Each structure stands twice: as C-alpha cells, then as structure tokens.
C-alpha cells in the first residue's frame, strides 16, 4: 500500500521519490513540524500581539497574518476547523494510507472531511499539484473506511492562515491515478526531468541534472 507522502512526491518528481526511498528517512524537519502545529492554535493567534507572532514560524507579517485568520474565522467551517473531530488521524484505504492532520465532523451523519496541512506557501489560486494528489489520496482512503463517497478535502496553510478546498474533480482524480502508477513503476531511477524543479532539489548532485542551485551560481 502506498503512503500519501510517496504519492505527493511522485506527482512532483518520481526520480526524487526514488532517491528519498533509498535514504529511507521520513522524518520532518523541526521547522516543518512547528509550522504545522500552528494549525491547532488559531483561536489564540487571531488576536495575538506582534511580539508573540514574531516569535512564531509564520510566513506573513503579524498584521497580515491576523487579517488572514480573521477572514478564516468568518467562514462556516471555522468552528469545525478549530475543534476537529479528530487530529493526526491514520487512514488506510484500498490503495494508499497515511496521516491527515485533522478530520472535521461530517454533515448529516456523513463521513468527516480530511484536512492536510502544508508548511509552505499556497499558490495564488487553488493548491499545488502534488498537494492536490495527497488530498485526493486522503479523501479516497477515508471513503474506503467509511464505505461512502468523500467528495472534498481541505488543504491548510497554517503558517499563512489560509485554507483551500480541494474538490475531487475528474482532473484531480486522474492526477492521483498517474501518481499511483508512477509510484508502482519505480524499480530503478526514473528519467530525469531537468527543469526548474531541480534547482531546489536535495538530490540534485546525485541525480546529475545540469541545473545548479542559486547558492552555487552565486558562490
């Protein structure tokens, strides 16, 4: 069974996933964990003073961060978001498994809604492709457990104070299937991509891509 994280990595770059698997290190950096923890602290942070927010790993200036949380507080899902039915829940489906950061209470006895947190920045609109694949995987695993369709998930960016909805559209489900096939096909190094993704990749030197990091170009 495929981990959610492997699907997201394969959606970004199958070759990167190949190297990551060889290292077999799935631990998260401390800064990533700290940013995700902000997702459980919105009620205390929405009115927090600058002095408090500046000590936290947020990705906005304090005033902008408070504005984002204030907008979030106005959304219908806010109460469920800050008081989820379950946190850090392990889901196991027919094809994939992994942990979601929150499960929000379902409506009218239906299944809960999975929430996946990202420590990074959201795009201007929607969510990044690999994150969409991970959210679809979580929804599919939850649907398998509940034996009911789960038609949407949430992508939460707690260091920014933004939450985006991910609907399980035909296009997104097709991207999930492509990622699943890519994971299952890995039995050696996949083909190089050699594009802008390589610039920030930790495996750039080992991979042999011609792209160089900004640091090496300036050094």
CSV table of C-alpha atoms in Angstrom, one decimal:
chain,number,residue,atom,x,y,z
A,1,UNK,CA,0.0,0.0,0.0
A,2,UNK,CA,1.3,3.4,-1.0
A,3,UNK,CA,1.9,6.2,1.6
A,4,UNK,CA,0.3,9.6,0.9
A,5,UNK,CA,3.7,11.2,1.0
A,6,UNK,CA,5.0,8.9,-1.7
A,7,UNK,CA,2.1,9.9,-4.0
A,8,UNK,CA,2.7,13.6,-3.5
A,9,UNK,CA,6.5,13.1,-4.1
A,10,UNK,CA,5.8,11.1,-7.3
A,11,UNK,CA,3.4,13.8,-8.5
A,12,UNK,CA,6.2,16.3,-8.2
A,13,UNK,CA,9.1,14.2,-9.5
A,14,UNK,CA,9.3,10.3,-9.5
A,15,UNK,CA,13.1,10.4,-9.5
A,16,UNK,CA,13.2,12.5,-6.4
A,17,UNK,CA,11.0,9.9,-4.7
A,18,UNK,CA,13.4,7.1,-5.8
A,19,UNK,CA,16.3,8.8,-4.0
A,20,UNK,CA,14.2,9.6,-1.0
A,21,UNK,CA,13.2,5.9,-0.7
A,22,UNK,CA,16.8,4.9,-0.8
A,23,UNK,CA,17.6,7.1,2.2
A,24,UNK,CA,14.5,5.7,4.0
A,25,UNK,CA,14.3,8.9,6.1
A,26,UNK,CA,10.7,10.2,6.5
A,27,UNK,CA,11.3,12.4,9.5
A,28,UNK,CA,10.1,16.0,9.2
A,29,UNK,CA,12.5,19.0,9.9
A,30,UNK,CA,11.7,20.8,13.2
A,31,UNK,CA,10.7,23.9,11.3
A,32,UNK,CA,8.1,22.0,9.3
A,33,UNK,CA,6.6,20.5,12.5
A,34,UNK,CA,6.5,23.9,14.1
A,35,UNK,CA,4.6,25.4,11.2
A,36,UNK,CA,2.1,22.6,11.1
A,37,UNK,CA,1.5,23.0,14.9
A,38,UNK,CA,0.1,26.5,14.2
A,39,UNK,CA,-3.0,24.8,12.7
A,40,UNK,CA,-4.1,23.9,16.2
A,41,UNK,CA,-3.6,27.4,17.7
A,42,UNK,CA,-5.8,29.7,15.6
A,43,UNK,CA,-8.1,30.9,18.5
A,44,UNK,CA,-5.1,32.2,20.5
A,45,UNK,CA,-3.3,33.6,17.5
A,46,UNK,CA,-6.1,35.5,15.7
A,47,UNK,CA,-5.7,38.4,18.2
A,48,UNK,CA,-2.1,37.8,19.3
A,49,UNK,CA,0.1,40.9,19.5
A,50,UNK,CA,3.1,41.4,17.2
A,51,UNK,CA,5.5,40.4,19.9
A,52,UNK,CA,4.0,36.9,20.1
A,53,UNK,CA,3.6,36.4,16.4
A,54,UNK,CA,7.2,37.4,15.6
A,55,UNK,CA,8.4,34.6,17.7
A,56,UNK,CA,6.5,32.1,15.6
A,57,UNK,CA,7.4,30.5,12.3
A,58,UNK,CA,4.7,32.3,10.4
A,59,UNK,CA,5.2,33.3,6.7
A,60,UNK,CA,3.5,36.7,6.9
A,61,UNK,CA,4.0,39.9,8.8
A,62,UNK,CA,1.9,39.9,12.0
A,63,UNK,CA,-0.8,42.3,10.8
A,64,UNK,CA,-1.3,40.3,7.5
A,65,UNK,CA,-1.4,37.0,9.4
A,66,UNK,CA,-4.1,38.3,11.8
A,67,UNK,CA,-6.1,39.5,8.8
A,68,UNK,CA,-5.9,36.1,7.2
A,69,UNK,CA,-7.0,34.4,10.4
A,70,UNK,CA,-9.8,36.9,10.8
A,71,UNK,CA,-11.1,36.1,7.3
A,72,UNK,CA,-10.8,32.4,8.1
A,73,UNK,CA,-12.9,32.9,11.3
A,74,UNK,CA,-15.7,34.3,9.2
A,75,UNK,CA,-16.0,31.0,7.2
A,76,UNK,CA,-18.7,28.5,8.0
A,77,UNK,CA,-16.1,25.7,8.5
A,78,UNK,CA,-14.1,27.7,11.1
A,79,UNK,CA,-15.7,26.1,14.2
A,80,UNK,CA,-15.1,22.6,12.9
A,81,UNK,CA,-11.6,23.6,11.9
A,82,UNK,CA,-10.5,24.7,15.3
A,83,UNK,CA,-12.4,21.9,17.1
A,84,UNK,CA,-11.9,18.9,14.8
A,85,UNK,CA,-13.5,15.5,15.4
A,86,UNK,CA,-10.0,14.0,15.3
A,87,UNK,CA,-6.4,15.1,14.9
A,88,UNK,CA,-3.4,13.3,13.4
A,89,UNK,CA,-5.7,10.5,12.2
A,90,UNK,CA,-4.3,7.5,10.4
A,91,UNK,CA,-6.3,6.5,7.3
A,92,UNK,CA,-5.9,3.2,5.4
A,93,UNK,CA,-7.7,2.7,2.1
A,94,UNK,CA,-7.6,0.2,-0.7
A,95,UNK,CA,-4.6,1.7,-2.4
A,96,UNK,CA,-3.0,4.1,0.0
A,97,UNK,CA,-2.5,5.1,3.6
A,98,UNK,CA,-1.2,7.9,5.7
A,99,UNK,CA,-1.9,10.5,8.4
A,100,UNK,CA,-4.2,13.5,8.0
A,101,UNK,CA,-3.8,16.4,10.4
A,102,UNK,CA,-7.5,16.8,11.1
A,103,UNK,CA,-10.8,15.2,10.5
A,104,UNK,CA,-13.7,17.7,10.5
A,105,UNK,CA,-17.1,16.4,11.7
A,106,UNK,CA,-19.3,15.3,8.8
A,107,UNK,CA,-22.7,16.7,7.9
A,108,UNK,CA,-26.0,14.9,8.5
A,109,UNK,CA,-24.2,11.7,9.6
A,110,UNK,CA,-21.9,11.6,6.6
A,111,UNK,CA,-18.2,10.9,6.7
A,112,UNK,CA,-15.8,13.5,8.1
A,113,UNK,CA,-13.7,15.8,5.8
A,114,UNK,CA,-9.9,15.2,5.8
A,115,UNK,CA,-7.6,18.2,6.3
A,116,UNK,CA,-3.9,18.1,5.1
A,117,UNK,CA,-1.6,20.8,6.4
A,118,UNK,CA,1.3,22.3,4.4
A,119,UNK,CA,4.1,24.3,6.0
A,120,UNK,CA,4.6,26.3,2.8
A,121,UNK,CA,3.0,28.9,0.7
A,122,UNK,CA,-0.2,28.4,-1.3
A,123,UNK,CA,-0.4,29.4,-4.9
A,124,UNK,CA,-2.3,32.5,-5.9
A,125,UNK,CA,-5.3,30.3,-6.6
A,126,UNK,CA,-6.1,26.7,-5.7
A,127,UNK,CA,-3.4,24.3,-4.4
A,128,UNK,CA,-0.2,22.9,-5.8
A,129,UNK,CA,-0.5,19.7,-7.9
A,130,UNK,CA,1.4,17.4,-5.5
A,131,UNK,CA,-0.7,18.7,-2.6
A,132,UNK,CA,-3.9,18.1,-4.6
A,133,UNK,CA,-2.8,14.5,-5.2
A,134,UNK,CA,-2.2,14.0,-1.4
A,135,UNK,CA,-5.6,15.5,-0.6
A,136,UNK,CA,-7.3,13.2,-3.1
A,137,UNK,CA,-5.5,10.2,-1.6
A,138,UNK,CA,-6.7,11.1,1.9
A,139,UNK,CA,-10.2,11.5,0.7
A,140,UNK,CA,-10.1,8.2,-1.1
A,141,UNK,CA,-8.7,6.4,1.9
A,142,UNK,CA,-11.4,7.9,4.1
A,143,UNK,CA,-14.1,6.9,1.7
A,144,UNK,CA,-12.8,3.4,1.7
A,145,UNK,CA,-13.0,3.3,5.5
A,146,UNK,CA,-16.5,4.8,5.7
A,147,UNK,CA,-17.8,3.0,2.6
A,148,UNK,CA,-19.2,6.3,1.4
A,149,UNK,CA,-18.0,8.9,-1.1
A,150,UNK,CA,-15.9,11.7,0.1
A,151,UNK,CA,-16.1,14.5,-2.4
A,152,UNK,CA,-13.8,17.1,-1.0
A,153,UNK,CA,-10.8,17.7,1.3
A,154,UNK,CA,-9.1,20.8,2.7
A,155,UNK,CA,-5.5,22.0,2.2
A,156,UNK,CA,-4.5,24.1,5.2
A,157,UNK,CA,-1.5,26.5,5.2
A,158,UNK,CA,-1.2,27.3,8.9
A,159,UNK,CA,1.9,29.5,8.6
A,160,UNK,CA,-0.1,31.8,6.2
A,161,UNK,CA,-3.5,31.4,7.8
A,162,UNK,CA,-5.1,30.2,4.6
A,163,UNK,CA,-7.4,27.2,3.9
A,164,UNK,CA,-8.2,26.0,0.4
A,165,UNK,CA,-10.9,23.5,-0.7
A,166,UNK,CA,-9.9,20.5,-2.9
A,167,UNK,CA,-12.9,19.0,-4.7
A,168,UNK,CA,-12.4,15.5,-6.2
A,169,UNK,CA,-12.9,16.5,-9.8
A,170,UNK,CA,-12.2,14.2,-12.7
A,171,UNK,CA,-9.0,16.0,-13.4
A,172,UNK,CA,-7.7,15.7,-9.9
A,173,UNK,CA,-8.6,12.0,-9.7
A,174,UNK,CA,-6.8,11.4,-12.9
A,175,UNK,CA,-3.6,13.1,-11.5
A,176,UNK,CA,-3.9,10.8,-8.5
A,177,UNK,CA,-4.1,7.8,-10.7
A,178,UNK,CA,-1.0,8.9,-12.7
A,179,UNK,CA,0.9,9.4,-9.4
A,180,UNK,CA,-0.1,6.0,-8.2
A,181,UNK,CA,1.1,4.4,-11.5
A,182,UNK,CA,4.4,6.3,-11.2
A,183,UNK,CA,5.0,5.0,-7.7
A,184,UNK,CA,4.2,1.4,-8.7
A,185,UNK,CA,6.5,1.6,-11.7
A,186,UNK,CA,9.6,2.6,-9.8
A,187,UNK,CA,12.2,-0.2,-9.8
A,188,UNK,CA,15.2,1.9,-10.7
A,189,UNK,CA,15.9,5.6,-11.2
A,190,UNK,CA,13.1,7.1,-13.3
A,191,UNK,CA,14.0,9.5,-16.1
A,192,UNK,CA,15.4,12.9,-15.2
A,193,UNK,CA,13.2,15.9,-15.6
A,194,UNK,CA,15.9,18.6,-15.7
A,195,UNK,CA,13.7,21.7,-15.3
A,196,UNK,CA,13.1,24.3,-12.7
A,197,UNK,CA,12.1,21.7,-10.1
A,198,UNK,CA,15.8,20.6,-10.0
A,199,UNK,CA,17.1,23.9,-8.7
A,200,UNK,CA,15.8,23.3,-5.1
A,201,UNK,CA,16.1,19.5,-5.1
A,202,UNK,CA,18.2,18.0,-2.3
A,203,UNK,CA,19.3,15.2,-4.7
A,204,UNK,CA,20.4,17.5,-7.5
A,205,UNK,CA,24.1,16.5,-7.4
A,206,UNK,CA,23.4,12.8,-7.1
A,207,UNK,CA,20.9,12.9,-9.9
A,208,UNK,CA,23.3,14.5,-12.3
A,209,UNK,CA,21.0,17.2,-13.5
A,210,UNK,CA,22.6,20.2,-15.2
A,211,UNK,CA,20.6,22.6,-13.1
A,212,UNK,CA,22.5,24.3,-10.3
A,213,UNK,CA,21.2,25.9,-7.1
A,214,UNK,CA,21.1,29.6,-6.7
A,215,UNK,CA,23.7,29.3,-4.0
A,216,UNK,CA,26.2,27.5,-6.3
A,217,UNK,CA,25.6,30.1,-9.0
A,218,UNK,CA,26.4,32.9,-6.7
A,219,UNK,CA,29.3,31.2,-4.9
